[in-house]
CSV table of C-alpha atoms in Angstrom, one decimal:
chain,number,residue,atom,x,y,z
A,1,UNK,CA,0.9,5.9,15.4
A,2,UNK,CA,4.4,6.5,16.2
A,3,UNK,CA,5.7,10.2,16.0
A,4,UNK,CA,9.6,10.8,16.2
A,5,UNK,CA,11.0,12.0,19.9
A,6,UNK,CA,12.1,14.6,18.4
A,7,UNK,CA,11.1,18.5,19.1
A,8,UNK,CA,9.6,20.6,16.3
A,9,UNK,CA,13.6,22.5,16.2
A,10,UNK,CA,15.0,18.9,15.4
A,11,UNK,CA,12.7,17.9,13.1
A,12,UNK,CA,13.7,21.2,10.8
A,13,UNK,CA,17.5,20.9,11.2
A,14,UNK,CA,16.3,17.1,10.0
A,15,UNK,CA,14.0,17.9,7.4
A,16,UNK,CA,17.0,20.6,5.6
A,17,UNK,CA,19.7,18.0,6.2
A,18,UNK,CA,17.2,15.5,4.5
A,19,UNK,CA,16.9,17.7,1.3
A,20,UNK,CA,20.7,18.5,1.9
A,21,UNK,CA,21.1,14.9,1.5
A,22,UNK,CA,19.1,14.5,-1.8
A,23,UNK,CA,21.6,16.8,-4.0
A,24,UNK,CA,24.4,14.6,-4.7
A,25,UNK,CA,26.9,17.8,-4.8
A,26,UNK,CA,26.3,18.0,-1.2
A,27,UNK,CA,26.5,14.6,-0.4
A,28,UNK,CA,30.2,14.4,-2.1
A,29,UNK,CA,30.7,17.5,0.3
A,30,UNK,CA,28.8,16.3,3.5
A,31,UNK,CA,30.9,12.9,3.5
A,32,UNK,CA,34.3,15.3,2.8
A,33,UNK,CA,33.4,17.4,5.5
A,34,UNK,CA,30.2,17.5,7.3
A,35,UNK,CA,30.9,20.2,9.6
A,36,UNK,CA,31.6,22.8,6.9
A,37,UNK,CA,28.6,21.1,4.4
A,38,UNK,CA,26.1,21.9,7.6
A,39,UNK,CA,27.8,25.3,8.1
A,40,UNK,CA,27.5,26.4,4.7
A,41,UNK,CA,23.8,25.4,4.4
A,42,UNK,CA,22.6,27.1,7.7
A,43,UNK,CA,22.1,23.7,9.3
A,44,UNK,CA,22.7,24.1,13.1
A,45,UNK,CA,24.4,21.0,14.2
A,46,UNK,CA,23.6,21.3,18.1
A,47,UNK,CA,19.9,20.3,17.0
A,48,UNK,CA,21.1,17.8,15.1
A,49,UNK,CA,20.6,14.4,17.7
A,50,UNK,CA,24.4,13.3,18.5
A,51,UNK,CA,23.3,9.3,17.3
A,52,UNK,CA,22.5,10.7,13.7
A,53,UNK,CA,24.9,13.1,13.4
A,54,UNK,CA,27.6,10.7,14.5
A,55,UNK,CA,26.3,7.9,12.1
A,56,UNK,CA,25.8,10.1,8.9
A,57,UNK,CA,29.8,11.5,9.6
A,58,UNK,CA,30.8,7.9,9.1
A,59,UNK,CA,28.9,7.4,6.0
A,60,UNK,CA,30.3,6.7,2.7
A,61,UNK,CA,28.6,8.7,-0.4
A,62,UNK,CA,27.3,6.4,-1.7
A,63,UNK,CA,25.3,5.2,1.9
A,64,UNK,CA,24.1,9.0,2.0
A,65,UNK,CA,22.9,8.4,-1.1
A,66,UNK,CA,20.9,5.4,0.8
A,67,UNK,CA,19.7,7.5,3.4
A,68,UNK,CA,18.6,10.2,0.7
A,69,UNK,CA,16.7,7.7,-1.1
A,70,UNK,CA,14.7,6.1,1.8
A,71,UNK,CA,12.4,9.2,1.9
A,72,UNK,CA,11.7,10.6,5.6
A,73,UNK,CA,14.6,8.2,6.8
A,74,UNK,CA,15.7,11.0,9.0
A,75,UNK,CA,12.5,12.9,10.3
A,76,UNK,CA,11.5,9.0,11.2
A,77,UNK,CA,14.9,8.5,12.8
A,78,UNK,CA,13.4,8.6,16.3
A,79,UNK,CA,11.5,5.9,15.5
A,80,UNK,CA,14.2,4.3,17.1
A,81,UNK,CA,14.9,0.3,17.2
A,82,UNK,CA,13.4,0.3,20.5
A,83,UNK,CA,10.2,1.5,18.9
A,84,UNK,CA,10.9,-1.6,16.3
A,85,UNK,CA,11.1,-3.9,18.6
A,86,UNK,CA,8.3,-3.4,20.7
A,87,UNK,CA,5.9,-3.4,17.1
A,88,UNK,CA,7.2,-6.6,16.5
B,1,UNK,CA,22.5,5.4,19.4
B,2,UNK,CA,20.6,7.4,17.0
B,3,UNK,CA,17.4,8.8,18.2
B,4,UNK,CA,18.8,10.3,21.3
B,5,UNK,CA,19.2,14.0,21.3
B,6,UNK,CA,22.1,15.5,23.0
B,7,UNK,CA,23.7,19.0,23.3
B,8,UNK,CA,27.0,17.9,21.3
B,9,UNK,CA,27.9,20.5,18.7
B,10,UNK,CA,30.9,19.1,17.1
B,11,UNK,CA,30.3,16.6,14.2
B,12,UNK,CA,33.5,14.9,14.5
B,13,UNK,CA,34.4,11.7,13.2
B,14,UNK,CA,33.8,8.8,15.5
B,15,UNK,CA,37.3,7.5,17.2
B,16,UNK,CA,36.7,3.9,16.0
B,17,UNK,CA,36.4,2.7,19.5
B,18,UNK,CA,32.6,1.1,18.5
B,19,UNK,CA,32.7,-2.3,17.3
B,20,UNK,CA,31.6,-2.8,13.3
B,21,UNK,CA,28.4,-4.8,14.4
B,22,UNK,CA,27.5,-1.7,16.7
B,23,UNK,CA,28.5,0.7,14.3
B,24,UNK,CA,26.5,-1.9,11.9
B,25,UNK,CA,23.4,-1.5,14.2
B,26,UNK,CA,23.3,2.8,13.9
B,27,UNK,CA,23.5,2.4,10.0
B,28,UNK,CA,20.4,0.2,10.5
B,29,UNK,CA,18.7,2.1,13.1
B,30,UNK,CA,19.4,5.2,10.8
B,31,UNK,CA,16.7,3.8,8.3
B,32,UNK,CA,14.3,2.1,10.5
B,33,UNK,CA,11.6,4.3,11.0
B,34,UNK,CA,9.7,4.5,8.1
B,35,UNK,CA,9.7,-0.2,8.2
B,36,UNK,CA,8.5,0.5,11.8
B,37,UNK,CA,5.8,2.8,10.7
B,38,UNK,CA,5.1,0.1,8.2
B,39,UNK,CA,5.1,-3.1,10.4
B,40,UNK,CA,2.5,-0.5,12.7
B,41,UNK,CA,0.7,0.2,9.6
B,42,UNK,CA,0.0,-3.7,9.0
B,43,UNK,CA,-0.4,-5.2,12.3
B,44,UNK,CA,-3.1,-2.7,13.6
B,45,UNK,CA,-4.7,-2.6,10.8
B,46,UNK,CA,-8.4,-3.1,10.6
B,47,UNK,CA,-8.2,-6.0,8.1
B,48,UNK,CA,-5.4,-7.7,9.0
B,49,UNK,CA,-6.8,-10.9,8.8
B,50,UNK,CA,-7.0,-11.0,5.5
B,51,UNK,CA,-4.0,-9.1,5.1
B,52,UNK,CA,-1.8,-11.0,7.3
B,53,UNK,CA,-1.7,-14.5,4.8
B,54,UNK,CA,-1.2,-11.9,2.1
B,55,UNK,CA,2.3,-11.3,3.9
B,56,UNK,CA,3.2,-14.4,4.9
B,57,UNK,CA,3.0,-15.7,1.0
B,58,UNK,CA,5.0,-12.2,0.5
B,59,UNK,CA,7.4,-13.4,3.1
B,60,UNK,CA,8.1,-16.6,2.5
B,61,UNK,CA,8.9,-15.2,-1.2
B,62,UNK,CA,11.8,-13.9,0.8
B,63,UNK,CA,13.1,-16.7,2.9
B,64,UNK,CA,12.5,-19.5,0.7
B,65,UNK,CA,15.9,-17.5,-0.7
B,66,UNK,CA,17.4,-17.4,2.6
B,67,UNK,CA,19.4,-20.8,2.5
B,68,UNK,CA,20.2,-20.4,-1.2
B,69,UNK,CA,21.7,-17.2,-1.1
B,70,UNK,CA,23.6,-17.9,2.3
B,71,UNK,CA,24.8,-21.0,0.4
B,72,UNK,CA,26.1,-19.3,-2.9
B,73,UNK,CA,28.1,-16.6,-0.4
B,74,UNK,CA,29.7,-19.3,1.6
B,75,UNK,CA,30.5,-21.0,-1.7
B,76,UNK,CA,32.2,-17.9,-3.2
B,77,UNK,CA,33.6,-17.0,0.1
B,78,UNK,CA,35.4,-20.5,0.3
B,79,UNK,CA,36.7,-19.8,-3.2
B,80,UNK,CA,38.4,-16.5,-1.7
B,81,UNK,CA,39.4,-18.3,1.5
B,82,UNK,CA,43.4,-19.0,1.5
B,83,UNK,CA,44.1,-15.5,0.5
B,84,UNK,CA,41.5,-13.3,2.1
B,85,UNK,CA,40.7,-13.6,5.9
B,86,UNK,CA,37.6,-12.0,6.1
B,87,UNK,CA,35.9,-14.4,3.6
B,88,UNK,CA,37.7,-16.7,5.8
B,89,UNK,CA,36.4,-15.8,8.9
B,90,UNK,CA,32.6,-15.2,7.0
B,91,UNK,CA,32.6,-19.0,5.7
B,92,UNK,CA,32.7,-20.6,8.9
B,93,UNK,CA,30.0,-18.5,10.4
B,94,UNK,CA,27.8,-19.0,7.3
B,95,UNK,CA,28.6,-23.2,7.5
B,96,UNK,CA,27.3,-23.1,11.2
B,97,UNK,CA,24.1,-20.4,10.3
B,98,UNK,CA,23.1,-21.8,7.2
B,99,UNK,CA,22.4,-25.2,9.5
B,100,UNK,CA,20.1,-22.8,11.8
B,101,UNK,CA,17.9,-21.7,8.8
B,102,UNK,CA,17.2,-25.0,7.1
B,103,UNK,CA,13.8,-25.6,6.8
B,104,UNK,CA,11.9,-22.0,7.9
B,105,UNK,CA,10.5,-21.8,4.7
B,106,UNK,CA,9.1,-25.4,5.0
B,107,UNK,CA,7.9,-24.2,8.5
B,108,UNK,CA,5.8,-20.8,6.7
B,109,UNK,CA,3.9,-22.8,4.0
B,110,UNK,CA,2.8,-25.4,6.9
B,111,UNK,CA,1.7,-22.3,8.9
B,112,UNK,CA,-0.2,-20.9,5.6
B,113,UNK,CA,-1.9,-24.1,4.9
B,114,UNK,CA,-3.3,-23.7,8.6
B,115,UNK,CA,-4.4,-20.5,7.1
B,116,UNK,CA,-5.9,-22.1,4.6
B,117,UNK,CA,-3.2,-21.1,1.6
B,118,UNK,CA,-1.9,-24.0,0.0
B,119,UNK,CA,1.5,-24.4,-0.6
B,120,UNK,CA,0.8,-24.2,-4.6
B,121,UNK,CA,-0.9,-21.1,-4.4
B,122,UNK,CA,2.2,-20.2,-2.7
B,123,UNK,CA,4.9,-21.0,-5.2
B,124,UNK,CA,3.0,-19.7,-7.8
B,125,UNK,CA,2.7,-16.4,-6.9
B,126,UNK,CA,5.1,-14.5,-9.1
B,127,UNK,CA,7.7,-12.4,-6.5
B,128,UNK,CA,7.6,-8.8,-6.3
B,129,UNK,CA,10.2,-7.1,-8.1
B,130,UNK,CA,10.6,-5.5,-4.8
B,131,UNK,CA,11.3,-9.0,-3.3
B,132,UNK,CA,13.9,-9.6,-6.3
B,133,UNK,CA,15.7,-6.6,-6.4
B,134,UNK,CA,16.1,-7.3,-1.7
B,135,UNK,CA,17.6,-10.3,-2.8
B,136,UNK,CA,19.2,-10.5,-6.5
B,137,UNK,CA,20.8,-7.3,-4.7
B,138,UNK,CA,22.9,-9.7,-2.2
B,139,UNK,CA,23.5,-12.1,-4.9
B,140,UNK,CA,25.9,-9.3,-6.9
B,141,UNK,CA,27.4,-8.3,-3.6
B,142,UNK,CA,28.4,-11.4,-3.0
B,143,UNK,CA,29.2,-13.1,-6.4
B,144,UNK,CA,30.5,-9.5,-8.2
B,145,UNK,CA,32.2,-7.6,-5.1
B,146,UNK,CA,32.6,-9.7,-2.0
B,147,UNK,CA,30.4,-12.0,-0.1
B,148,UNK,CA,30.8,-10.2,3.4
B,149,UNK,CA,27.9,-8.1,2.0
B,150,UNK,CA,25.5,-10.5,3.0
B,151,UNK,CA,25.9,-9.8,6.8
B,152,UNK,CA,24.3,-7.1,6.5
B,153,UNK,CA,21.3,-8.4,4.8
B,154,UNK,CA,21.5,-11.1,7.8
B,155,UNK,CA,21.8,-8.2,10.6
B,156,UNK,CA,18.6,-7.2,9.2
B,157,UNK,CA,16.6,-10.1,8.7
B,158,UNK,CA,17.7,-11.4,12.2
B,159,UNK,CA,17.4,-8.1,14.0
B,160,UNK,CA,13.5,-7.2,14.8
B,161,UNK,CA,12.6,-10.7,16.0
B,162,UNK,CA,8.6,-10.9,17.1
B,163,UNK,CA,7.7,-10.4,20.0
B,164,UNK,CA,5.4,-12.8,22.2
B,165,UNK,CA,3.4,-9.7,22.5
B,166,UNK,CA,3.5,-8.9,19.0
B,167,UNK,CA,2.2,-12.9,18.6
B,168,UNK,CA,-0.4,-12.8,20.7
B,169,UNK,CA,-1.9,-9.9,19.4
B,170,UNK,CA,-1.8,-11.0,16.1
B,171,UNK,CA,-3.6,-14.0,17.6
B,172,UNK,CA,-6.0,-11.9,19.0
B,173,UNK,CA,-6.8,-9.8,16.6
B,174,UNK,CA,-7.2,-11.9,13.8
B,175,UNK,CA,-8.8,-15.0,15.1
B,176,UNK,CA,-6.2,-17.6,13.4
B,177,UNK,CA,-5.3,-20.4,15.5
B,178,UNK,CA,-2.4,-20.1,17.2
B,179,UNK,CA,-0.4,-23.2,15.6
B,180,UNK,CA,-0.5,-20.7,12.5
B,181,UNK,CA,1.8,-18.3,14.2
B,182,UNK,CA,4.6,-21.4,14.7
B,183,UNK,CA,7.6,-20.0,11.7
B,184,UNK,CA,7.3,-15.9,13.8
B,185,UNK,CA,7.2,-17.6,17.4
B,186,UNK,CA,10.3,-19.9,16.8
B,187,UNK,CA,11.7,-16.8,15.2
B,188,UNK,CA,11.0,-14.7,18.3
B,189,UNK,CA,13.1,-17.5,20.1
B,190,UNK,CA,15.8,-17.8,18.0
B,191,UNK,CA,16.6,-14.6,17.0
B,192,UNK,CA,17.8,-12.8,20.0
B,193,UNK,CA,20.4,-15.7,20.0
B,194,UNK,CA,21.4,-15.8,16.3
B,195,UNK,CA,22.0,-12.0,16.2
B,196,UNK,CA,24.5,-12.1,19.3
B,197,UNK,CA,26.1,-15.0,17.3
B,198,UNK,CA,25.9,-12.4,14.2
B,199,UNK,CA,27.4,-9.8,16.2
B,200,UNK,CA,30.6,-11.7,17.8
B,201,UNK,CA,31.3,-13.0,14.3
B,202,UNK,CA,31.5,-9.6,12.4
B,203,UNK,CA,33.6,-7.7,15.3
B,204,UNK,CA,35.8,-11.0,14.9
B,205,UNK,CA,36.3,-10.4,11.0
B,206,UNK,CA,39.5,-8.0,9.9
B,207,UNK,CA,37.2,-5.8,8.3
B,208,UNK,CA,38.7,-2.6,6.2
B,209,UNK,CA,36.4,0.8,5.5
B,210,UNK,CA,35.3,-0.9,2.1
B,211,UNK,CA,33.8,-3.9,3.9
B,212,UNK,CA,32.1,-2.1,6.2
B,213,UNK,CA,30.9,0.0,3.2
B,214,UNK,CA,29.1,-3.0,1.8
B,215,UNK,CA,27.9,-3.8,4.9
B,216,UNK,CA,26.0,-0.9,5.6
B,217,UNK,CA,25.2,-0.9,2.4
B,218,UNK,CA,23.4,-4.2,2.1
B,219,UNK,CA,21.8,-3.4,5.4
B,220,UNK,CA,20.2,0.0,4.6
B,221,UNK,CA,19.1,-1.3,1.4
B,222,UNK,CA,17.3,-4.6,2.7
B,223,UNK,CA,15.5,-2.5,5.6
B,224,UNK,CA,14.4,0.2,2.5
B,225,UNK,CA,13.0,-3.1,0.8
B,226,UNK,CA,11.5,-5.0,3.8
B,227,UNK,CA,9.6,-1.2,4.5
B,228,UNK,CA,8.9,-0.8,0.5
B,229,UNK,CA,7.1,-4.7,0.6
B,230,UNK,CA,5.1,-4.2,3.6
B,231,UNK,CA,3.8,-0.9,2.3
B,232,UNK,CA,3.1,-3.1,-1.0
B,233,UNK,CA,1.1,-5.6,1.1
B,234,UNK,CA,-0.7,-2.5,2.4
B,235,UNK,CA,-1.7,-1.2,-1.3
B,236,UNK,CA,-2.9,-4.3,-2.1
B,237,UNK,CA,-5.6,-3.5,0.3
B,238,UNK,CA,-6.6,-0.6,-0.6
């Protein structure tokens, strides 16, 4: 079975950004400012992988509320296309 | 590319140098994982050969709807034409791709039949609401905000084509005859080509933030859905 590439300190920072996600309060203040919304909830950004990070910054609220919804979306994140396409 | 882990701090904004298709393709990869971990799920699985015509008749519930849908967009996207250049620019691409898709779904139920499903069975199955809700979901897009949506729906459909390997395994492991496996090989072939096409014709639309809104939002839905169906097939099992 396929395990995300990430290290155990990723897969935290991605599991409290997950649930920071699922509060629509943050959300509205992740898409405003995600710098300050990871700041203020402890999150440390550096073990945040660069390809999410960048991707969720350019997300609309209502697309976080997408990736909030599709439950383990960002712990399964390095389950990467590559991974994808070599399944099918 | 998401999944790759770096040593950037700084969660700045991206400079818009990406292309929309490749900023398309992150959204998408963004979501991925748990319809990989799906797919995995359903083609190692110890019973997939009687799980495997199971998801065929669940995925021709889908495609059957490809042409359809693709031709109520391009209709409402002609209607928007002489005053909007993106529905413009998404008519003629949908004219020329809704050509390449005639048919598939005439190609899965011959496929089934070798499987020994016939094609009634087949239409009478009722759709998942699962199924519904992936595609009445581009049907508003298109006919209620604005039919570009359904590129995204199309990035997705188009952009995890089989594998030969994947094929022959599936062969393998379930003892169906290879003729059976025609509608995922010709996808396999065809794919790789009709997503580059995909690609060149969203970075040639004018697109504005809003558009690439729906985009990703069509997109990340459809993947949620394809991953939501294919864990459905797998519940069926149980």
């Amino acid at each position: 079975v396929a395990e995300s590439s990430y290290g155990q300190d990723d897969g935290d920072e991605l599991r409290k950004l997950g649930e920071l996600l699922e509060n629509a309060e943050s959300r509205r203040s992740f898409a405003k400012d995600p710098d300050k919304a990871l700041d203020e909830a402890g999150i440390d950004a550096s073990k945040i992988p660069e390809g999410v990070r960048s991707t969720l910054s350019e997300l609309s609220e209502d697309e976080l509320e997408v990736i909030a919804r599709v439950k383990g979306s960002l712990l399964a994140a390095g389950v990467s296309r590559k991974h994808i396409n070599e399944i099918f | 590319v998401a999944g790759e882990p770096s040593s950037a701090v700084a969660l700045g904004r991206r400079d818009g140098a990406s292309s929309a298709s490749a900023r398309l393709g992150h959204k998408i990869d963004l979501v991925s994982g748990p319809l990989a971990l799906a797919c995995e799920r359903l083609f190692l699985h110890p019973r997939l050969t009687e799980l495997l015509p199971t998801y065929l008749v669940r995925t021709h519930t889908i495609i059957r709807a490809t042409v359809p849908l693709m031709e109520a967009a391009a209709k409402r996207a002609r209607t928007l034409a002489g005053r909007d250049p993106v529905a413009d620019g998404l008519a003629r691409y949908l004219a020329r791709h809704i050509e390449e898709e005639q048919h598939h779904d005439e190609w899965l139920l011959e496929d089934l039949e070798l499987l020994g499903v016939e094609r009634s069975t087949v239409r009478a199955r009722v759709p998942s609401p699962t199924v519904a809700s992936l595609v009445g979901s581009q049907y508003y897009w298109a006919l209620h905000y604005h039919p570009v949506a359904i590129l995204g729906y199309i990035s997705v459909m188009e952009g995890f084509p089989p594998s030969p390997q994947l094929i022959d395994h599936l062969i393998a492991a379930t003892g169906h005859p290879p003729a059976a496996f025609r509608t995922l090989a010709e996808h396999g072939d065809l794919d790789p080509h009709h997503r580059d096409e995909l690609a060149q014709a969203i970075d040639a639309l004018p697109l504005a933030r809003e558009h690439e809104i729906v985009l990703g939002l069509s997109a990340m839905t459809s993947v949620d859905s394809l991953a939501r169906s294919i864990e459905e097939v797998l519940e069926a099992a149980v």
